[in-house]
Amino acid sequence: MSFTVFKGTPSGSIKQATAKKRSLSGDQVLIKVSHSGVCGTDVHFKTADIVLGHEGVGVVEEVGPAVQSLKKGDRVGWGYEHDCCGRCTHCLSGWETFCPERQMYGSADTDQGSFGQYAVWREAFVFSIPDSLDNEAAAPLMCGGSTVYNAMVVADVKPAAVVGIVGIGGLGHLAIQFANKMGCRVVVFSGTDSKKEEAIKLGAHEFHATKGAKELKIQQKLNHLIVTTSALVDWSLYLNVLESRATISPLTVSDKLFSLPHQQMIARGLRVQGSIVASRLVHRNMLDFAAFHGIKPMVVRFPMTEQGIKDCFEALEGGTMRYRGVLAVQ
């Protein structure tokens, strides 16, 4: 069986290609893709000769000989990690995302992705979709939802905590919803007031525009600060609104140096907590939490065609996406 996939190219344009179905072995499953989220990470890889996409959702069409739970017709999704060794300390303690042999999007299985009609993945690394989440809503949760929810888990966010969220985009608008439903007071920071009304509807209790601001004044100091912007922020602007022993979770993808005033970090016990996408247990819990509380991304739908993907990337890179692009297989 042959099917269509969409690949990056050195020029950054999108190329349609043909792939052939793999023979299933072990616990592999064949998934017929219905939707794919489009993530900022996909932008980084669109100049690579790989099949793009890692926020895939679809239906199981065929199962391998060692598959134990999934069956034909089940709705499933997958995210950034595809495999791990299963033997190291990280794997055995439930943190397989830090496995030294981990298989991640962009560096492994580059001949398949969620920008296509089909994909083959291990049952161990795909997730059942709760009944109350439709495929379009579930797709952006496979990485965007996984990333922000995991940041809150590893930062040990508790109910009644004051959580600051910088940026209202693909990650930020989901972080607002998760923090609100966790029982937190949610304080949102954005460049201008243009997204204030949406932020409040999503669950923010307090909103502050930061463009041109020299100092921020909020009602209660923050126990946690989650930064979801595409560019690094001026950390000095936020230090005065952090409670002592607060946790900073920087989710921005950047090669630049991370710099905080050293003495303040020591004297006030501030913690910078790095995190990536969720482990499988945390990812599964995220889907259940989102389904139970009605947390869904705000999406803009595009057809999964060369032109549709191009238009989606243009909106994402141009800053006009509100808030997650989703490709729908025609």
mmCIF file of N, CA, C and O in Angstrom, residues 89-160:
data_model
loop_
_atom_site.group_PDB
_atom_site.id
_atom_site.type_symbol
_atom_site.label_atom_id
_atom_site.label_comp_id
_atom_site.label_asym_id
_atom_site.label_seq_id
_atom_site.Cartn_x
_atom_site.Cartn_y
_atom_site.Cartn_z
ATOM 1 N N THR A 89 17.886 4.034 34.106
ATOM 2 C CA THR A 89 17.282 4.592 35.316
ATOM 3 C C THR A 89 16.088 5.485 34.992
ATOM 4 O O THR A 89 15.062 5.442 35.678
ATOM 5 N N HIS A 90 16.217 6.283 33.940
ATOM 6 C CA HIS A 90 15.130 7.192 33.578
ATOM 7 C C HIS A 90 13.893 6.416 33.134
ATOM 8 O O HIS A 90 12.769 6.719 33.564
ATOM 9 N N CYS A 91 14.077 5.411 32.304
ATOM 10 C CA CYS A 91 12.944 4.608 31.850
ATOM 11 C C CYS A 91 12.278 3.869 33.004
ATOM 12 O O CYS A 91 11.046 3.847 33.131
ATOM 13 N N LEU A 92 13.092 3.272 33.862
ATOM 14 C CA LEU A 92 12.547 2.479 34.954
ATOM 15 C C LEU A 92 11.862 3.329 36.016
ATOM 16 O O LEU A 92 11.050 2.813 36.788
ATOM 17 N N SER A 93 12.171 4.622 36.065
ATOM 18 C CA SER A 93 11.536 5.505 37.048
ATOM 19 C C SER A 93 10.412 6.334 36.433
ATOM 20 O O SER A 93 9.877 7.233 37.084
ATOM 21 N N GLY A 94 10.045 6.042 35.189
ATOM 22 C CA GLY A 94 8.920 6.742 34.568
ATOM 23 C C GLY A 94 9.274 8.050 33.904
ATOM 24 O O GLY A 94 8.393 8.844 33.590
ATOM 25 N N TRP A 95 10.567 8.284 33.653
ATOM 26 C CA TRP A 95 11.005 9.513 32.995
ATOM 27 C C TRP A 95 11.731 9.179 31.692
ATOM 28 O O TRP A 95 12.832 9.646 31.430
ATOM 29 N N GLU A 96 11.071 8.367 30.875
ATOM 30 C CA GLU A 96 11.701 7.883 29.648
ATOM 31 C C GLU A 96 12.021 8.995 28.648
ATOM 32 O O GLU A 96 12.807 8.790 27.719
ATOM 33 N N THR A 97 11.463 10.183 28.842
ATOM 34 C CA THR A 97 11.791 11.299 27.951
ATOM 35 C C THR A 97 13.247 11.741 28.100
ATOM 36 O O THR A 97 13.756 12.483 27.262
ATOM 37 N N PHE A 98 13.928 11.288 29.170
ATOM 38 C CA PHE A 98 15.338 11.608 29.370
ATOM 39 C C PHE A 98 16.251 10.406 29.103
ATOM 40 O O PHE A 98 17.444 10.454 29.395
ATOM 41 N N CYS A 99 15.697 9.359 28.549
ATOM 42 C CA CYS A 99 16.474 8.169 28.206
ATOM 43 C C CYS A 99 17.574 8.541 27.209
ATOM 44 O O CYS A 99 17.312 9.238 26.229
ATOM 45 N N PRO A 100 18.815 8.095 27.428
ATOM 46 C CA PRO A 100 19.892 8.426 26.489
ATOM 47 C C PRO A 100 19.698 7.807 25.113
ATOM 48 O O PRO A 100 20.321 8.247 24.138
ATOM 49 N N GLU A 101 18.834 6.793 25.017
ATOM 50 C CA GLU A 101 18.548 6.171 23.726
ATOM 51 C C GLU A 101 17.154 6.541 23.210
ATOM 52 O O GLU A 101 16.618 5.870 22.322
ATOM 53 N N ARG A 102 16.576 7.600 23.744
ATOM 54 C CA ARG A 102 15.232 7.989 23.340
ATOM 55 C C ARG A 102 15.169 8.276 21.835
ATOM 56 O O ARG A 102 16.138 8.727 21.237
ATOM 57 N N GLN A 103 14.014 7.996 21.256
ATOM 58 C CA GLN A 103 13.777 8.259 19.842
ATOM 59 C C GLN A 103 12.780 9.406 19.748
ATOM 60 O O GLN A 103 11.609 9.249 20.117
ATOM 61 N N MET A 104 13.239 10.538 19.245
ATOM 62 C CA MET A 104 12.425 11.742 19.220
ATOM 63 C C MET A 104 12.174 12.220 17.793
ATOM 64 O O MET A 104 12.926 11.915 16.871
ATOM 65 N N TYR A 105 11.105 12.986 17.644
ATOM 66 C CA TYR A 105 10.773 13.601 16.360
ATOM 67 C C TYR A 105 11.956 14.405 15.834
ATOM 68 O O TYR A 105 12.617 15.116 16.578
ATOM 69 N N GLY A 106 12.208 14.253 14.542
ATOM 70 C CA GLY A 106 13.264 15.014 13.895
ATOM 71 C C GLY A 106 14.592 14.311 13.834
ATOM 72 O O GLY A 106 15.441 14.655 13.019
ATOM 73 N N SER A 107 14.781 13.305 14.716
ATOM 74 C CA SER A 107 16.070 12.601 14.734
ATOM 75 C C SER A 107 15.918 11.098 14.563
ATOM 76 O O SER A 107 16.913 10.396 14.438
ATOM 77 N N ALA A 108 14.685 10.594 14.558
ATOM 78 C CA ALA A 108 14.443 9.164 14.377
ATOM 79 C C ALA A 108 13.128 8.970 13.635
ATOM 80 O O ALA A 108 12.224 9.816 13.714
ATOM 81 N N ASP A 109 13.000 7.878 12.919
ATOM 82 C CA ASP A 109 11.786 7.600 12.132
ATOM 83 C C ASP A 109 11.424 8.779 11.246
ATOM 84 O O ASP A 109 10.267 9.195 11.172
ATOM 85 N N THR A 110 12.411 9.309 10.570
ATOM 86 C CA THR A 110 12.197 10.528 9.782
ATOM 87 C C THR A 110 11.460 10.287 8.474
ATOM 88 O O THR A 110 11.135 11.240 7.766
ATOM 89 N N ASP A 111 11.158 9.026 8.169
ATOM 90 C CA ASP A 111 10.416 8.731 6.947
ATOM 91 C C ASP A 111 8.923 8.657 7.183
ATOM 92 O O ASP A 111 8.155 8.256 6.305
ATOM 93 N N GLN A 112 8.489 9.038 8.374
ATOM 94 C CA GLN A 112 7.057 9.112 8.638
ATOM 95 C C GLN A 112 6.797 10.163 9.708
ATOM 96 O O GLN A 112 7.671 10.519 10.491
ATOM 97 N N GLY A 113 5.567 10.682 9.698
ATOM 98 C CA GLY A 113 5.172 11.706 10.658
ATOM 99 C C GLY A 113 3.669 11.884 10.587
ATOM 100 O O GLY A 113 2.959 11.100 9.938
ATOM 101 N N SER A 114 3.169 12.924 11.218
ATOM 102 C CA SER A 114 1.719 13.141 11.221
ATOM 103 C C SER A 114 1.227 13.955 10.031
ATOM 104 O O SER A 114 0.031 14.085 9.830
ATOM 105 N N PHE A 115 2.151 14.508 9.220
ATOM 106 C CA PHE A 115 1.756 15.160 7.976
ATOM 107 C C PHE A 115 1.683 14.081 6.897
ATOM 108 O O PHE A 115 2.563 13.937 6.055
ATOM 109 N N GLY A 116 0.655 13.299 6.924
ATOM 110 C CA GLY A 116 0.519 12.206 5.971
ATOM 111 C C GLY A 116 -0.770 11.447 6.225
ATOM 112 O O GLY A 116 -1.503 11.725 7.169
ATOM 113 N N GLN A 117 -1.021 10.461 5.383
ATOM 114 C CA GLN A 117 -2.260 9.703 5.485
ATOM 115 C C GLN A 117 -2.161 8.553 6.480
ATOM 116 O O GLN A 117 -3.169 8.144 7.065
ATOM 117 N N TYR A 118 -0.959 7.998 6.659
ATOM 118 C CA TYR A 118 -0.774 6.851 7.548
ATOM 119 C C TYR A 118 0.544 6.989 8.294
ATOM 120 O O TYR A 118 1.453 7.711 7.865
ATOM 121 N N ALA A 119 0.660 6.258 9.402
ATOM 122 C CA ALA A 119 1.919 6.162 10.137
ATOM 123 C C ALA A 119 1.920 4.866 10.933
ATOM 124 O O ALA A 119 0.848 4.327 11.268
ATOM 125 N N VAL A 120 3.100 4.352 11.225
ATOM 126 C CA VAL A 120 3.256 3.137 12.023
ATOM 127 C C VAL A 120 4.067 3.485 13.267
ATOM 128 O O VAL A 120 5.183 4.000 13.172
ATOM 129 N N TRP A 121 3.497 3.202 14.446
ATOM 130 C CA TRP A 121 4.192 3.469 15.701
ATOM 131 C C TRP A 121 3.982 2.312 16.658
ATOM 132 O O TRP A 121 3.054 1.517 16.510
ATOM 133 N N ARG A 122 4.819 2.256 17.678
ATOM 134 C CA ARG A 122 4.670 1.245 18.716
ATOM 135 C C ARG A 122 3.438 1.532 19.566
ATOM 136 O O ARG A 122 3.169 2.682 19.925
ATOM 137 N N GLU A 123 2.702 0.477 19.893
ATOM 138 C CA GLU A 123 1.553 0.614 20.778
ATOM 139 C C GLU A 123 1.952 1.300 22.080
ATOM 140 O O GLU A 123 1.187 2.094 22.636
ATOM 141 N N ALA A 124 3.169 1.009 22.566
ATOM 142 C CA ALA A 124 3.629 1.557 23.842
ATOM 143 C C ALA A 124 3.754 3.070 23.822
ATOM 144 O O ALA A 124 3.817 3.700 24.890
ATOM 145 N N PHE A 125 3.792 3.672 22.625
ATOM 146 C CA PHE A 125 3.985 5.116 22.542
ATOM 147 C C PHE A 125 2.847 5.837 21.833
ATOM 148 O O PHE A 125 3.017 6.954 21.350
ATOM 149 N N VAL A 126 1.691 5.208 21.781
ATOM 150 C CA VAL A 126 0.493 5.905 21.311
ATOM 151 C C VAL A 126 -0.515 5.927 22.452
ATOM 152 O O VAL A 126 -0.427 5.139 23.401
ATOM 153 N N PHE A 127 -1.469 6.835 22.365
ATOM 154 C CA PHE A 127 -2.381 7.103 23.476
ATOM 155 C C PHE A 127 -3.829 7.035 23.009
ATOM 156 O O PHE A 127 -4.186 7.616 21.978
ATOM 157 N N SER A 128 -4.643 6.345 23.779
ATOM 158 C CA SER A 128 -6.071 6.301 23.486
ATOM 159 C C SER A 128 -6.684 7.675 23.718
ATOM 160 O O SER A 128 -6.339 8.367 24.689
ATOM 161 N N ILE A 129 -7.592 8.065 22.843
ATOM 162 C CA ILE A 129 -8.248 9.367 22.959
ATOM 163 C C ILE A 129 -9.549 9.212 23.727
ATOM 164 O O ILE A 129 -10.402 8.397 23.346
ATOM 165 N N PRO A 130 -9.745 9.944 24.821
ATOM 166 C CA PRO A 130 -11.009 9.862 25.559
ATOM 167 C C PRO A 130 -12.205 10.205 24.671
ATOM 168 O O PRO A 130 -12.100 11.012 23.752
ATOM 169 N N ASP A 131 -13.323 9.586 24.960
ATOM 170 C CA ASP A 131 -14.518 9.755 24.122
ATOM 171 C C ASP A 131 -14.959 11.195 23.975
ATOM 172 O O ASP A 131 -15.474 11.596 22.926
ATOM 173 N N SER A 132 -14.771 12.000 25.015
ATOM 174 C CA SER A 132 -15.281 13.375 24.979
ATOM 175 C C SER A 132 -14.362 14.341 24.243
ATOM 176 O O SER A 132 -14.683 15.526 24.114
ATOM 177 N N LEU A 133 -13.211 13.860 23.753
ATOM 178 C CA LEU A 133 -12.309 14.689 22.953
ATOM 179 C C LEU A 133 -12.404 14.263 21.499
ATOM 180 O O LEU A 133 -12.145 13.097 21.169
ATOM 181 N N ASP A 134 -12.787 15.179 20.612
ATOM 182 C CA ASP A 134 -12.783 14.827 19.199
ATOM 183 C C ASP A 134 -11.355 14.900 18.665
ATOM 184 O O ASP A 134 -10.454 15.448 19.304
ATOM 185 N N ASN A 135 -11.145 14.329 17.487
ATOM 186 C CA ASN A 135 -9.787 14.227 16.943
ATOM 187 C C ASN A 135 -9.156 15.589 16.700
ATOM 188 O O ASN A 135 -7.957 15.779 16.924
ATOM 189 N N GLU A 136 -9.934 16.543 16.227
ATOM 190 C CA GLU A 136 -9.387 17.868 15.946
ATOM 191 C C GLU A 136 -8.878 18.540 17.212
ATOM 192 O O GLU A 136 -7.806 19.158 17.213
ATOM 193 N N ALA A 137 -9.625 18.406 18.299
ATOM 194 C CA ALA A 137 -9.213 19.005 19.572
ATOM 195 C C ALA A 137 -8.056 18.248 20.198
ATOM 196 O O ALA A 137 -7.194 18.834 20.858
ATOM 197 N N ALA A 138 -8.006 16.931 19.980
ATOM 198 C CA ALA A 138 -6.972 16.116 20.614
ATOM 199 C C ALA A 138 -5.599 16.333 19.996
ATOM 200 O O ALA A 138 -4.581 16.233 20.688
ATOM 201 N N ALA A 139 -5.546 16.641 18.687
ATOM 202 C CA ALA A 139 -4.254 16.709 18.001
ATOM 203 C C ALA A 139 -3.271 17.686 18.659
ATOM 204 O O ALA A 139 -2.132 17.303 18.958
ATOM 205 N N PRO A 140 -3.643 18.957 18.915
ATOM 206 C CA PRO A 140 -2.671 19.870 19.532
ATOM 207 C C PRO A 140 -2.276 19.500 20.958
ATOM 208 O O PRO A 140 -1.254 19.979 21.457
ATOM 209 N N LEU A 141 -3.058 18.647 21.610
ATOM 210 C CA LEU A 141 -2.697 18.221 22.963
ATOM 211 C C LEU A 141 -1.526 17.247 22.944
ATOM 212 O O LEU A 141 -0.856 17.059 23.964
ATOM 213 N N MET A 142 -1.262 16.623 21.793
ATOM 214 C CA MET A 142 -0.225 15.599 21.710
ATOM 215 C C MET A 142 1.181 16.153 21.961
ATOM 216 O O MET A 142 2.082 15.416 22.347
ATOM 217 N N CYS A 143 1.378 17.438 21.713
ATOM 218 C CA CYS A 143 2.656 18.074 22.063
ATOM 219 C C CYS A 143 2.419 19.358 22.850
ATOM 220 O O CYS A 143 2.958 19.528 23.929
ATOM 221 N N GLY A 144 1.588 20.259 22.326
ATOM 222 C CA GLY A 144 1.338 21.519 23.019
ATOM 223 C C GLY A 144 0.759 21.295 24.406
ATOM 224 O O GLY A 144 1.259 21.826 25.406
ATOM 225 N N GLY A 145 -0.291 20.481 24.488
ATOM 226 C CA GLY A 145 -0.891 20.184 25.785
ATOM 227 C C GLY A 145 0.052 19.407 26.673
ATOM 228 O O GLY A 145 0.166 19.666 27.879
ATOM 229 N N SER A 146 0.755 18.451 26.079
ATOM 230 C CA SER A 146 1.721 17.632 26.825
ATOM 231 C C SER A 146 2.818 18.491 27.436
ATOM 232 O O SER A 146 3.218 18.286 28.595
ATOM 233 N N THR A 147 3.287 19.480 26.690
ATOM 234 C CA THR A 147 4.406 20.308 27.143
ATOM 235 C C THR A 147 4.028 21.181 28.331
ATOM 236 O O THR A 147 4.753 21.245 29.331
ATOM 237 N N VAL A 148 2.889 21.880 28.243
ATOM 238 C CA VAL A 148 2.539 22.791 29.336
ATOM 239 C C VAL A 148 2.055 22.034 30.569
ATOM 240 O O VAL A 148 2.351 22.426 31.709
ATOM 241 N N TYR A 149 1.323 20.944 30.363
ATOM 242 C CA TYR A 149 0.869 20.160 31.503
ATOM 243 C C TYR A 149 2.061 19.561 32.240
ATOM 244 O O TYR A 149 2.133 19.573 33.476
ATOM 245 N N ASN A 150 3.029 19.049 31.483
ATOM 246 C CA ASN A 150 4.222 18.467 32.099
ATOM 247 C C ASN A 150 5.004 19.511 32.888
ATOM 248 O O ASN A 150 5.546 19.215 33.962
ATOM 249 N N ALA A 151 5.083 20.734 32.364
ATOM 250 C CA ALA A 151 5.783 21.800 33.090
ATOM 251 C C ALA A 151 5.162 22.017 34.460
ATOM 252 O O ALA A 151 5.869 22.237 35.457
ATOM 253 N N MET A 152 3.840 21.937 34.546
ATOM 254 C CA MET A 152 3.161 22.130 35.823
ATOM 255 C C MET A 152 3.387 20.951 36.755
ATOM 256 O O MET A 152 3.516 21.116 37.975
ATOM 257 N N VAL A 153 3.467 19.758 36.179
ATOM 258 C CA VAL A 153 3.709 18.570 36.998
ATOM 259 C C VAL A 153 5.111 18.603 37.601
ATOM 260 O O VAL A 153 5.298 18.399 38.800
ATOM 261 N N VAL A 154 6.129 18.854 36.770
ATOM 262 C CA VAL A 154 7.501 18.822 37.288
ATOM 263 C C VAL A 154 7.789 20.020 38.193
ATOM 264 O O VAL A 154 8.664 19.952 39.059
ATOM 265 N N ALA A 155 7.037 21.122 38.037
ATOM 266 C CA ALA A 155 7.196 22.264 38.942
ATOM 267 C C ALA A 155 6.394 22.096 40.221
ATOM 268 O O ALA A 155 6.463 22.936 41.114
ATOM 269 N N ASP A 156 5.613 20.998 40.293
ATOM 270 C CA ASP A 156 4.816 20.680 41.475
ATOM 271 C C ASP A 156 3.805 21.777 41.788
ATOM 272 O O ASP A 156 3.669 22.230 42.927
ATOM 273 N N VAL A 157 3.070 22.189 40.756
ATOM 274 C CA VAL A 157 2.015 23.192 40.935
ATOM 275 C C VAL A 157 0.886 22.580 41.758
ATOM 276 O O VAL A 157 0.415 21.481 41.470
ATOM 277 N N LYS A 158 0.466 23.315 42.780
ATOM 278 C CA LYS A 158 -0.584 22.843 43.681
ATOM 279 C C LYS A 158 -1.834 23.737 43.559
ATOM 280 O O LYS A 158 -1.740 24.902 43.172
ATOM 281 N N PRO A 159 -3.022 23.197 43.919
ATOM 282 C CA PRO A 159 -4.209 24.047 43.972
ATOM 283 C C PRO A 159 -3.976 25.228 44.904
ATOM 284 O O PRO A 159 -3.279 25.116 45.907
ATOM 285 N N ALA A 160 -4.535 26.367 44.549
ATOM 286 C CA ALA A 160 -4.425 27.625 45.294
ATOM 287 C C ALA A 160 -3.116 28.347 45.040
ATOM 288 O O ALA A 160 -2.908 29.457 45.548
#
